[in-house]
Amino acid sequence: CQTMAKSSFEYVKKFEADDSLLPNTWIVVRLDGKCFHKFSEEHDFSKPNDIRALRLMNYAAFTVLREFNDVLLAFGQSDEYSFVFKKSTTLYKRRAAKLLTTINSKFSSSYVFYWKKFFDEEPLKYPPTFDGRVVLYPSDENLIDYMKWRQADVHINNLYNTTFWTLVLQGNLTPQQAEKRLCGTVSADKNEILFQEFKINYNSEPEIFKRGTLLIRKSVFNKNLDKNSNIIVDTHDDMLKDRFWKDHSSLLLNRSKEILMYDGPVTDI
Ligand code: ATP
Ligand code: ATP
Ligand code: MG
Ligand code: MG
Ligand code: MG
Ligand code: MG
């Protein structure tokens, strides 16, 4: 009979590995586009920074935060996004595979679903792939250093890419010549090349290119509704400065306690 059959097969369930993550520890999920060097060329991304692509990444990440309340904040740059869960989360009993796959799946499907909203006439030629990993950080200091590490990466890459593409697009060097020219240069040299040869002040480049995007939750007072609303906002602040972490000391608490006066439109979540 059916119940007998069910119980005689059910033992296979026990083969599933227990992958629940250590309690009271920061859980970070980082996604990264697969072969986006190629994907960006095939979809005609402007170099070095395609703003449509960055906004689509941010929007896909926004849909993740909107759906998963236990994600405190997220940081994105280039083809990657990191999601930080609140320390005390018990979502999916902290099972690593469940957390990683649902976040990746929501992000990836949103990337495709909202493609047209940002790319308009540019067709999506094939379904993109994102890889993902889970990393645990035991202390606040480790987590803050993780955030600083990802943002420092934006700076290093963007200064290089901005100089490289300026040499190619405005300086008429071949990619090989530009690469050779930049070989062994430090940050100051690249700033100098941009300023002396092309009158570009790197500091005046858009913040989103230089620093990536940090999505955080805020509680704002909405005059029209006469109540506080929880919203998700994108910021491009400098997390490498210790000042940032002092000013945002509530960021790593379970819920941001910051209340802002705000009378613009509110995205209620
Ligand atoms: P992997 O599969 O190993 O991640 P990858 O080709 O995706 O390989 P990454 O190191 O992840 O390599 O780099 C992503 C690349 O995608 C960048 O080097 C850049 O060429 C391209 N890219 C991503 N976002 C943008 C953007 N907004 N504008 C222009 N190019 C972008
Ligand atoms: P969870 O998030 O825990 O997986 P769930 O609602 O997805 O919750 P499942 O046990 O995975 O629960 O069951 C999937 C449900 O989706 C089915 O019970 C059924 O209601 C519905 N469903 C899935 N595929 C079909 C289908 N082809 N036709 C009709 N209903 C379907
Ligand atoms: Mg990679
Ligand atoms: Mg990649
Ligand atoms: Mg990458
Ligand atoms: Mg299901």
Short mmCIF file of C-alpha atoms and ligand atoms in Angstrom, two decimals:
data_model
loop_
_atom_site.label_atom_id
_atom_site.label_comp_id
_atom_site.label_asym_id
_atom_site.label_seq_id
_atom_site.Cartn_x
_atom_site.Cartn_y
_atom_site.Cartn_z
CA CYS A 1 0.00 0.00 0.00
CA GLN A 2 1.01 3.62 -0.43
CA THR A 3 2.01 4.43 3.16
CA MET A 4 4.24 1.34 3.32
CA ALA A 5 5.94 2.35 0.07
CA LYS A 6 6.50 5.89 1.35
CA SER A 7 8.17 4.82 4.59
CA SER A 8 10.42 2.28 2.89
CA PHE A 9 11.83 4.96 0.54
CA GLU A 10 11.90 7.83 2.96
CA TYR A 11 15.22 6.86 4.53
CA VAL A 12 16.99 8.57 1.60
CA LYS A 13 16.06 11.90 3.17
CA LYS A 14 18.68 11.18 5.84
CA PHE A 15 21.40 11.38 3.19
CA GLU A 16 20.93 15.15 3.05
CA ALA A 17 23.90 16.89 4.70
CA ASP A 18 23.25 19.27 7.58
CA ASP A 19 24.52 22.62 6.36
CA SER A 20 23.04 24.90 9.01
CA LEU A 21 25.33 27.83 9.71
CA LEU A 22 26.85 28.74 13.07
CA PRO A 23 24.41 30.79 15.18
CA ASN A 24 25.01 34.44 16.05
CA THR A 25 27.45 34.99 13.19
CA TRP A 26 27.33 37.36 10.24
CA ILE A 27 26.18 35.56 7.11
CA VAL A 28 27.31 37.11 3.82
CA VAL A 29 26.06 35.85 0.46
CA ARG A 30 28.06 37.12 -2.52
CA LEU A 31 26.90 36.67 -6.09
CA ASP A 32 29.00 37.31 -9.18
CA GLY A 33 28.11 37.25 -12.87
CA LYS A 34 29.63 34.39 -14.86
CA CYS A 35 31.84 35.55 -17.75
CA PHE A 36 30.47 39.10 -17.60
CA HIS A 37 33.51 40.36 -19.43
CA LYS A 38 31.99 38.60 -22.45
CA PHE A 39 28.37 39.27 -21.45
CA SER A 40 29.07 43.02 -21.20
CA GLU A 41 30.65 43.09 -24.67
CA GLU A 42 27.85 41.08 -26.22
CA HIS A 43 25.27 43.44 -24.73
CA ASP A 44 27.11 46.56 -25.78
CA PHE A 45 27.87 47.85 -22.25
CA SER A 46 29.59 51.22 -22.40
CA LYS A 47 33.14 51.04 -21.04
CA PRO A 48 34.38 51.28 -18.41
CA ASN A 49 31.02 51.80 -16.64
CA ASP A 50 27.59 51.14 -18.07
CA ILE A 51 25.13 52.95 -15.83
CA ARG A 52 22.15 50.89 -17.08
CA ALA A 53 23.87 47.71 -16.00
CA LEU A 54 24.71 49.11 -12.56
CA ARG A 55 21.14 50.28 -12.05
CA LEU A 56 19.76 46.91 -13.08
CA MET A 57 22.10 45.18 -10.59
CA ASN A 58 20.91 47.60 -7.89
CA TYR A 59 17.27 47.02 -8.74
CA ALA A 60 17.66 43.23 -8.70
CA ALA A 61 19.31 43.55 -5.27
CA PHE A 62 16.49 45.84 -4.14
CA THR A 63 13.94 43.10 -4.93
CA VAL A 64 15.96 40.75 -2.70
CA LEU A 65 15.88 43.18 0.24
CA ARG A 66 12.20 43.86 -0.33
CA GLU A 67 11.38 40.16 -0.10
CA PHE A 68 13.84 39.06 2.58
CA ASN A 69 13.49 41.19 5.69
CA ASP A 70 16.40 39.46 7.40
CA VAL A 71 18.83 40.91 4.84
CA LEU A 72 20.12 44.02 6.62
CA LEU A 73 22.10 45.58 3.81
CA ALA A 74 23.70 44.86 0.46
CA PHE A 75 26.72 46.15 -1.43
CA GLY A 76 27.16 45.98 -5.19
CA GLN A 77 29.76 46.84 -7.81
CA SER A 78 30.46 45.67 -11.35
CA ASP A 79 28.80 42.23 -11.77
CA GLU A 80 28.74 41.34 -8.07
CA TYR A 81 26.47 41.85 -5.08
CA SER A 82 26.96 41.00 -1.41
CA PHE A 83 24.01 40.47 0.95
CA VAL A 84 24.45 40.68 4.72
CA PHE A 85 21.93 38.89 6.92
CA LYS A 86 21.18 40.07 10.42
CA LYS A 87 23.22 38.06 12.90
CA SER A 88 20.21 36.54 14.62
CA THR A 89 18.44 35.36 11.48
CA THR A 90 16.72 31.98 11.67
CA LEU A 91 15.53 32.08 8.07
CA TYR A 92 15.47 28.51 6.63
CA LYS A 93 16.95 27.42 9.96
CA ARG A 94 20.17 29.10 8.70
CA ARG A 95 20.63 26.31 6.14
CA ALA A 96 23.41 27.51 3.81
CA ALA A 97 22.12 25.99 0.57
CA LYS A 98 18.59 27.30 1.12
CA LEU A 99 19.83 30.83 1.86
CA LEU A 100 22.30 30.93 -1.02
CA THR A 101 20.02 29.43 -3.65
CA THR A 102 16.94 31.51 -2.82
CA ILE A 103 18.90 34.76 -2.78
CA ASN A 104 20.67 33.88 -6.02
CA SER A 105 17.46 32.75 -7.67
CA LYS A 106 15.51 35.88 -6.74
CA PHE A 107 18.39 38.11 -7.83
CA SER A 108 18.98 36.30 -11.14
CA SER A 109 15.34 36.14 -12.15
CA SER A 110 14.88 39.83 -11.27
CA TYR A 111 17.93 40.67 -13.40
CA VAL A 112 16.22 39.05 -16.38
CA PHE A 113 12.67 40.16 -15.50
CA TYR A 114 13.64 43.84 -15.21
CA TRP A 115 16.22 43.89 -18.04
CA LYS A 116 13.97 45.91 -20.34
CA LYS A 117 13.20 48.51 -17.67
CA PHE A 118 16.87 49.56 -17.81
CA PHE A 119 18.12 48.43 -21.23
CA ASP A 120 15.06 49.40 -23.24
CA GLU A 121 15.82 48.59 -26.93
CA GLU A 122 18.97 46.56 -26.19
CA PRO A 123 17.80 42.92 -26.35
CA LEU A 124 18.86 40.35 -23.77
CA LYS A 125 20.54 37.76 -25.98
CA TYR A 126 20.73 34.82 -23.58
CA PRO A 127 19.99 34.03 -19.91
CA PRO A 128 22.87 35.24 -17.69
CA THR A 129 24.36 33.05 -14.96
CA PHE A 130 25.46 34.12 -11.47
CA ASP A 131 27.62 32.09 -9.13
CA GLY A 132 27.28 32.44 -5.37
CA ARG A 133 29.03 31.69 -2.10
CA VAL A 134 28.32 31.98 1.60
CA VAL A 135 30.90 33.37 4.02
CA LEU A 136 30.62 33.67 7.81
CA TYR A 137 32.17 36.52 9.77
CA PRO A 138 32.35 36.12 13.56
CA SER A 139 32.98 39.75 14.60
CA ASP A 140 31.67 43.18 13.61
CA GLU A 141 35.26 44.13 12.80
CA ASN A 142 35.53 41.24 10.33
CA LEU A 143 32.29 42.24 8.66
CA ILE A 144 33.31 45.90 8.42
CA ASP A 145 36.65 44.82 6.94
CA TYR A 146 34.75 42.69 4.43
CA MET A 147 32.70 45.72 3.34
CA LYS A 148 35.88 47.82 3.15
CA TRP A 149 37.58 45.10 1.11
CA ARG A 150 34.81 45.05 -1.51
CA GLN A 151 34.72 48.86 -1.70
CA ALA A 152 38.52 49.12 -1.97
CA ASP A 153 38.20 46.70 -4.89
CA VAL A 154 35.83 49.11 -6.67
CA HIS A 155 38.33 51.93 -6.26
CA ILE A 156 41.33 49.96 -7.54
CA ASN A 157 39.45 48.54 -10.54
CA ASN A 158 37.66 51.75 -11.43
CA LEU A 159 40.76 53.92 -11.38
CA TYR A 160 42.53 51.38 -13.59
CA ASN A 161 39.58 50.92 -15.95
CA THR A 162 38.88 54.66 -16.22
CA THR A 163 42.51 55.37 -17.15
CA PHE A 164 42.71 52.36 -19.48
CA TRP A 165 39.55 53.27 -21.42
CA THR A 166 40.47 56.97 -21.56
CA LEU A 167 43.82 56.02 -23.13
CA VAL A 168 41.99 53.80 -25.64
CA LEU A 169 38.93 55.92 -26.45
CA GLN A 170 40.43 59.40 -26.21
CA GLY A 171 44.16 58.76 -26.46
CA ASN A 172 43.79 56.41 -29.44
CA LEU A 173 46.06 53.76 -27.96
CA THR A 174 45.37 50.12 -28.75
CA PRO A 175 44.29 48.04 -25.73
CA GLN A 176 47.75 46.44 -25.76
CA GLN A 177 49.48 49.83 -25.74
CA ALA A 178 47.22 51.10 -22.94
CA GLU A 179 47.93 48.01 -20.87
CA LYS A 180 51.67 48.47 -21.36
CA ARG A 181 51.46 52.15 -20.47
CA LEU A 182 49.70 51.33 -17.17
CA CYS A 183 51.97 48.44 -16.24
CA GLY A 184 53.69 49.21 -12.93
CA THR A 185 51.86 52.50 -12.33
CA VAL A 186 50.49 53.42 -8.89
CA SER A 187 47.26 55.35 -8.16
CA ALA A 188 49.01 58.73 -8.23
CA ASP A 189 50.40 58.00 -11.72
CA LYS A 190 46.94 57.15 -13.06
CA ASN A 191 45.43 60.31 -11.54
CA GLU A 192 48.28 62.25 -13.18
CA ILE A 193 47.71 60.70 -16.64
CA LEU A 194 43.99 61.48 -16.45
CA PHE A 195 44.55 65.04 -15.31
CA GLN A 196 47.62 66.09 -17.31
CA GLU A 197 46.75 64.42 -20.62
CA PHE A 198 42.96 64.46 -20.61
CA LYS A 199 41.98 67.17 -18.10
CA ILE A 200 39.94 64.60 -16.20
CA ASN A 201 39.76 65.01 -12.45
CA TYR A 202 39.19 61.48 -11.15
CA ASN A 203 37.57 62.84 -7.99
CA SER A 204 34.79 64.33 -10.12
CA GLU A 205 33.78 60.93 -11.52
CA PRO A 206 30.29 59.80 -10.39
CA GLU A 207 30.19 58.35 -6.87
CA ILE A 208 28.41 55.21 -8.07
CA PHE A 209 31.42 54.41 -10.31
CA LYS A 210 34.04 55.18 -7.65
CA ARG A 211 32.37 53.59 -4.65
CA GLY A 212 29.72 51.10 -5.75
CA THR A 213 26.26 51.03 -4.16
CA LEU A 214 25.27 50.30 -0.59
CA LEU A 215 21.60 49.47 -0.08
CA ILE A 216 20.37 50.12 3.45
CA ARG A 217 17.06 50.19 5.25
CA LYS A 218 15.81 53.41 6.74
CA SER A 219 12.82 54.38 8.77
CA VAL A 220 11.58 57.72 7.51
CA PHE A 221 8.81 59.95 8.72
CA ASN A 222 6.27 60.35 5.94
CA LYS A 223 4.32 63.58 6.32
CA ASN A 224 1.57 62.52 3.92
CA LEU A 225 0.88 59.26 5.74
CA ASP A 226 1.67 60.80 9.16
CA LYS A 227 3.64 57.71 10.14
CA ASN A 228 7.06 56.16 9.84
CA SER A 229 7.72 54.06 6.78
CA ASN A 230 10.51 51.59 6.22
CA ILE A 231 12.26 52.17 2.95
CA ILE A 232 15.31 50.86 1.13
CA VAL A 233 17.73 53.51 -0.09
CA ASP A 234 20.84 53.41 -2.25
CA THR A 235 23.91 55.29 -1.04
CA HIS A 236 27.46 55.68 -2.33
CA ASP A 237 29.22 56.68 0.88
CA ASP A 238 32.87 56.04 1.66
CA MET A 239 32.90 52.97 3.94
CA LEU A 240 36.70 53.01 4.09
CA LYS A 241 36.48 56.04 6.41
CA ASP A 242 35.97 55.13 10.07
CA ARG A 243 33.72 58.17 10.26
CA PHE A 244 31.17 56.26 8.16
CA TRP A 245 30.84 53.47 10.73
CA LYS A 246 30.57 56.00 13.58
CA ASP A 247 27.83 57.92 11.78
CA HIS A 248 26.00 54.69 10.96
CA SER A 249 26.44 52.85 14.23
CA SER A 250 22.87 51.58 14.01
CA LEU A 251 23.52 49.92 10.65
CA LEU A 252 24.64 46.63 12.13
CA LEU A 253 21.84 46.47 14.67
CA ASN A 254 18.86 44.29 13.83
CA ARG A 255 16.93 47.23 12.48
CA SER A 256 18.12 50.70 11.65
CA LYS A 257 16.80 53.05 14.32
CA GLU A 258 17.62 56.11 12.25
CA ILE A 259 14.57 58.26 11.63
CA LEU A 260 14.78 60.75 8.81
CA MET A 261 12.46 63.63 7.99
CA TYR A 262 11.28 62.97 4.48
CA ASP A 263 8.42 64.39 2.47
CA GLY A 264 9.09 62.94 -0.96
CA PRO A 265 7.49 59.79 -2.38
CA VAL A 266 8.05 56.71 -0.24
CA THR A 267 8.53 53.15 -1.38
CA ASP A 268 6.79 51.29 1.44
CA ILE A 269 8.10 47.80 2.04
P1 ATP B 1 33.96 35.25 -13.81
O1 ATP B 1 32.99 34.31 -14.45
O2 ATP B 1 35.21 34.58 -13.33
O3 ATP B 1 33.35 36.13 -12.74
P2 ATP B 1 33.94 37.70 -15.40
O4 ATP B 1 34.23 37.90 -16.84
O5 ATP B 1 32.55 37.90 -14.94
O6 ATP B 1 34.45 36.22 -15.03
P3 ATP B 1 34.75 39.56 -13.31
O7 ATP B 1 36.07 39.62 -12.61
O8 ATP B 1 33.58 39.15 -12.48
O9 ATP B 1 34.96 38.60 -14.58
O10 ATP B 1 34.52 40.97 -13.96
C1 ATP B 1 33.31 41.38 -14.47
C2 ATP B 1 33.52 42.08 -15.79
O11 ATP B 1 32.24 42.44 -16.34
C3 ATP B 1 34.26 43.41 -15.70
O12 ATP B 1 35.63 43.23 -15.81
C4 ATP B 1 33.71 44.19 -16.87
O13 ATP B 1 34.38 43.84 -18.06
C5 ATP B 1 32.29 43.67 -17.01
N1 ATP B 1 31.27 44.56 -16.40
C6 ATP B 1 30.50 44.29 -15.30
N2 ATP B 1 29.68 45.31 -15.02
C7 ATP B 1 29.93 46.26 -15.93
C8 ATP B 1 29.39 47.59 -16.17
N3 ATP B 1 28.44 48.11 -15.39
N4 ATP B 1 29.87 48.30 -17.22
C9 ATP B 1 30.83 47.79 -18.02
N5 ATP B 1 31.38 46.55 -17.85
C10 ATP B 1 30.94 45.80 -16.83
P1 ATP B 2 8.06 25.74 -0.19
O1 ATP B 2 8.48 27.15 -0.37
O2 ATP B 2 8.23 25.25 1.19
O3 ATP B 2 8.67 24.81 -1.22
P2 ATP B 2 5.65 25.34 -1.75
O4 ATP B 2 4.34 26.02 -1.70
O5 ATP B 2 6.51 25.56 -2.98
O6 ATP B 2 6.45 25.74 -0.43
P3 ATP B 2 5.94 22.49 -2.25
O7 ATP B 2 5.90 21.34 -1.26
O8 ATP B 2 7.26 22.72 -2.92
O9 ATP B 2 5.39 23.78 -1.50
O10 ATP B 2 4.82 22.19 -3.27
C1 ATP B 2 4.68 22.87 -4.50
C2 ATP B 2 3.22 23.22 -4.75
O11 ATP B 2 3.15 23.98 -5.95
C3 ATP B 2 2.31 22.04 -4.94
O12 ATP B 2 1.78 21.59 -3.74
C4 ATP B 2 1.24 22.60 -5.85
O13 ATP B 2 0.27 23.28 -5.10
C5 ATP B 2 1.98 23.64 -6.66
N1 ATP B 2 2.40 23.17 -7.99
C6 ATP B 2 3.67 22.95 -8.41
N2 ATP B 2 3.70 22.53 -9.65
C7 ATP B 2 2.41 22.48 -10.08
C8 ATP B 2 1.80 22.11 -11.30
N3 ATP B 2 2.52 21.72 -12.36
N4 ATP B 2 0.45 22.17 -11.37
C9 ATP B 2 -0.27 22.60 -10.33
N5 ATP B 2 0.24 22.95 -9.15
C10 ATP B 2 1.58 22.89 -9.01
MG MG B 3 34.72 36.13 -10.35
MG MG B 4 32.03 37.84 -12.93
MG MG B 5 32.99 40.32 -10.72
MG MG B 6 8.31 24.56 -3.26
#
